[in-house]
Amino acid sequence: MSDAGEFVDYTLQMESTWERAEELNERLGGRLKVYGASVGAIRGTVRDTLKRYKNLSHDDITALSSELWEEPVFERRLAAVVLLQTKVSILVNTDLTRIEGFIRNAGTRELVDPLAKDVVGPLLARLEGLARERADRVLERWASDPDPELQHAAALAVAP
């Protein structure tokens, strides 16, 4: 695991409480592991990570998001979403492939919804020309995919 990934994982575990873990586990129905860190702690951890590792490139950001997503732990995955939300301005249309994989195995709409609304939507809004055409084709494919989460994400991403 990268230094940044280890920092995020360790910090999220240190910010957790068993009470929050129980509540979150119950809410998610056991579909994902949980640490018990709050949303505020997750956002703060991502902010601190970006301060600590200032020179992360596009490839570093997307690799870190994948690294965080790899383990089926809700807080790690939400940290990946927050990272992508924070750095949406550097994402490109080809990043939709990675995001599609995240949506397919998210395990909860609590991850799908912010990916669609706060990452894919703003990404689409700033794309132009050929990049926008390609992204639109991806969203059209999502809309007709048998996976209900992809269909849901496609609808949310283009909603006003």
Tab-separated table of C-alpha atoms in Angstrom:
chain	number	residue	atom	x	y	z
A	1	MET	CA	0.000	0.000	0.000
A	2	SER	CA	1.225	3.519	-0.741
A	3	ASP	CA	2.249	5.890	2.046
A	4	ALA	CA	-0.835	8.009	1.380
A	5	GLY	CA	-3.076	4.934	1.421
A	6	GLU	CA	-1.569	3.731	4.694
A	7	PHE	CA	-2.025	7.195	6.203
A	8	VAL	CA	-5.725	7.261	5.243
A	9	ASP	CA	-6.395	3.723	6.459
A	10	TYR	CA	-4.570	4.180	9.754
A	11	THR	CA	-6.193	7.549	10.453
A	12	LEU	CA	-9.683	6.243	9.716
A	13	GLN	CA	-9.150	3.339	12.099
A	14	MET	CA	-7.893	5.697	14.809
A	15	GLU	CA	-10.926	7.983	14.311
A	16	SER	CA	-13.424	5.151	14.759
A	17	THR	CA	-15.715	4.276	17.623
A	18	TRP	CA	-17.424	0.969	18.279
A	19	GLU	CA	-20.785	2.722	18.702
A	20	ARG	CA	-20.584	4.311	15.280
A	21	ALA	CA	-19.372	1.017	13.820
A	22	GLU	CA	-22.401	-0.824	15.214
A	23	GLU	CA	-24.827	1.807	13.898
A	24	LEU	CA	-23.198	1.896	10.480
A	25	ASN	CA	-23.025	-1.891	10.233
A	26	GLU	CA	-26.722	-2.099	11.036
A	27	ARG	CA	-27.581	0.610	8.488
A	28	LEU	CA	-25.530	-1.051	5.741
A	29	GLY	CA	-26.843	-4.510	6.555
A	30	GLY	CA	-23.385	-6.034	6.828
A	31	ARG	CA	-22.688	-5.595	3.090
A	32	LEU	CA	-19.377	-3.881	3.832
A	33	LYS	CA	-16.914	-3.937	6.700
A	34	VAL	CA	-16.930	-0.787	8.808
A	35	TYR	CA	-14.415	0.980	11.022
A	36	GLY	CA	-16.818	3.403	12.696
A	37	ALA	CA	-15.292	6.726	11.595
A	38	SER	CA	-17.592	9.705	11.102
A	39	VAL	CA	-18.134	11.472	7.785
A	40	GLY	CA	-16.378	14.502	9.282
A	41	ALA	CA	-13.368	12.362	10.179
A	42	ILE	CA	-13.302	10.920	6.659
A	43	ARG	CA	-13.415	14.393	5.073
A	44	GLY	CA	-10.742	15.635	7.470
A	45	THR	CA	-8.540	12.647	6.736
A	46	VAL	CA	-8.737	13.278	2.991
A	47	ARG	CA	-7.997	16.982	3.539
A	48	ASP	CA	-4.995	16.102	5.724
A	49	THR	CA	-3.795	13.555	3.183
A	50	LEU	CA	-3.842	16.145	0.399
A	51	LYS	CA	-1.902	18.578	2.611
A	52	ARG	CA	0.619	15.930	3.597
A	53	TYR	CA	1.095	14.606	0.049
A	54	LYS	CA	0.897	17.913	-1.848
A	55	ASN	CA	2.209	16.860	-5.234
A	56	LEU	CA	-0.225	14.083	-6.127
A	57	SER	CA	-0.786	13.988	-9.883
A	58	HIS	CA	-3.918	12.847	-11.690
A	59	ASP	CA	-2.521	9.320	-11.852
A	60	ASP	CA	-1.615	9.403	-8.146
A	61	ILE	CA	-5.129	10.551	-7.211
A	62	THR	CA	-6.858	7.893	-9.294
A	63	ALA	CA	-4.465	5.185	-8.082
A	64	LEU	CA	-5.068	6.212	-4.462
A	65	SER	CA	-8.823	6.114	-4.994
A	66	SER	CA	-8.509	2.571	-6.382
A	67	GLU	CA	-6.252	1.544	-3.530
A	68	LEU	CA	-8.772	2.817	-0.975
A	69	TRP	CA	-11.651	1.155	-2.821
A	70	GLU	CA	-9.903	-2.214	-3.041
A	71	GLU	CA	-10.824	-3.249	0.506
A	72	PRO	CA	-14.586	-3.563	1.083
A	73	VAL	CA	-14.533	-1.125	4.017
A	74	PHE	CA	-17.182	1.590	3.922
A	75	GLU	CA	-14.997	4.389	5.324
A	76	ARG	CA	-12.119	3.640	2.942
A	77	ARG	CA	-14.518	3.685	0.008
A	78	LEU	CA	-16.158	6.891	1.194
A	79	ALA	CA	-12.666	8.401	1.508
A	80	ALA	CA	-12.081	7.441	-2.145
A	81	VAL	CA	-15.326	9.204	-3.082
A	82	VAL	CA	-14.351	12.320	-1.093
A	83	LEU	CA	-10.927	12.288	-2.740
A	84	LEU	CA	-12.522	12.181	-6.197
A	85	GLN	CA	-15.036	14.897	-5.208
A	86	THR	CA	-12.181	17.097	-4.024
A	87	LYS	CA	-10.100	16.515	-7.152
A	88	VAL	CA	-12.913	16.305	-9.737
A	89	SER	CA	-11.317	19.230	-11.605
A	90	ILE	CA	-8.403	17.018	-12.686
A	91	LEU	CA	-10.479	14.004	-13.730
A	92	VAL	CA	-10.946	13.182	-17.411
A	93	ASN	CA	-13.545	11.249	-19.383
A	94	THR	CA	-11.490	8.046	-19.319
A	95	ASP	CA	-11.776	8.023	-15.516
A	96	LEU	CA	-15.408	6.965	-15.993
A	97	THR	CA	-14.148	3.405	-16.496
A	98	ARG	CA	-12.681	3.342	-12.988
A	99	ILE	CA	-15.787	4.989	-11.544
A	100	GLU	CA	-17.969	2.406	-13.295
A	101	GLY	CA	-16.105	-0.340	-11.471
A	102	PHE	CA	-16.621	1.487	-8.188
A	103	ILE	CA	-20.355	1.793	-8.843
A	104	ARG	CA	-20.710	-1.866	-9.815
A	105	ASN	CA	-19.273	-3.094	-6.513
A	106	ALA	CA	-20.148	-0.221	-4.175
A	107	GLY	CA	-22.437	-2.329	-2.033
A	108	THR	CA	-24.595	0.644	-1.045
A	109	ARG	CA	-26.237	3.686	-2.565
A	110	GLU	CA	-24.529	5.693	0.155
A	111	LEU	CA	-21.470	5.401	-2.099
A	112	VAL	CA	-23.176	5.309	-5.510
A	113	ASP	CA	-25.136	8.527	-5.003
A	114	PRO	CA	-22.198	10.832	-4.197
A	115	LEU	CA	-20.128	9.242	-6.958
A	116	ALA	CA	-22.860	10.003	-9.478
A	117	LYS	CA	-23.942	13.428	-8.202
A	118	ASP	CA	-20.666	14.863	-6.951
A	119	VAL	CA	-18.085	13.252	-9.223
A	120	VAL	CA	-19.648	12.124	-12.509
A	121	GLY	CA	-22.092	15.045	-12.761
A	122	PRO	CA	-19.465	17.794	-12.320
A	123	LEU	CA	-17.035	15.903	-14.553
A	124	LEU	CA	-19.619	15.784	-17.349
A	125	ALA	CA	-20.490	19.442	-16.864
A	126	ARG	CA	-16.980	20.599	-17.688
A	127	LEU	CA	-16.183	18.237	-20.553
A	128	GLU	CA	-16.356	19.551	-24.109
A	129	GLY	CA	-16.032	18.268	-27.648
A	130	LEU	CA	-14.911	14.709	-28.250
A	131	ALA	CA	-14.310	14.050	-24.547
A	132	ARG	CA	-17.939	15.005	-23.795
A	133	GLU	CA	-19.240	12.865	-26.674
A	134	ARG	CA	-17.332	9.862	-25.355
A	135	ALA	CA	-18.527	10.475	-21.812
A	136	ASP	CA	-22.128	10.776	-23.037
A	137	ARG	CA	-21.802	7.392	-24.754
A	138	VAL	CA	-20.553	5.876	-21.517
A	139	LEU	CA	-23.544	7.296	-19.624
A	140	GLU	CA	-25.928	6.023	-22.314
A	141	ARG	CA	-24.409	2.564	-21.884
A	142	TRP	CA	-24.793	2.817	-18.112
A	143	ALA	CA	-28.445	3.803	-18.525
A	144	SER	CA	-29.169	0.623	-20.487
A	145	ASP	CA	-26.945	-1.712	-18.452
A	146	PRO	CA	-28.722	-4.510	-16.553
A	147	ASP	CA	-26.960	-3.383	-13.346
A	148	PRO	CA	-29.527	-1.253	-11.460
A	149	GLU	CA	-26.784	0.697	-9.700
A	150	LEU	CA	-25.291	1.818	-13.016
A	151	GLN	CA	-28.736	2.798	-14.266
A	152	HIS	CA	-29.317	4.746	-11.060
A	153	ALA	CA	-25.907	6.455	-11.323
A	154	ALA	CA	-26.529	7.427	-14.947
A	155	ALA	CA	-29.844	9.035	-14.034
A	156	LEU	CA	-28.346	10.927	-11.085
A	157	ALA	CA	-25.307	12.118	-13.022
A	158	VAL	CA	-27.384	13.906	-15.649
A	159	ALA	CA	-30.143	15.157	-13.326
A	160	PRO	CA	-30.310	18.946	-13.006
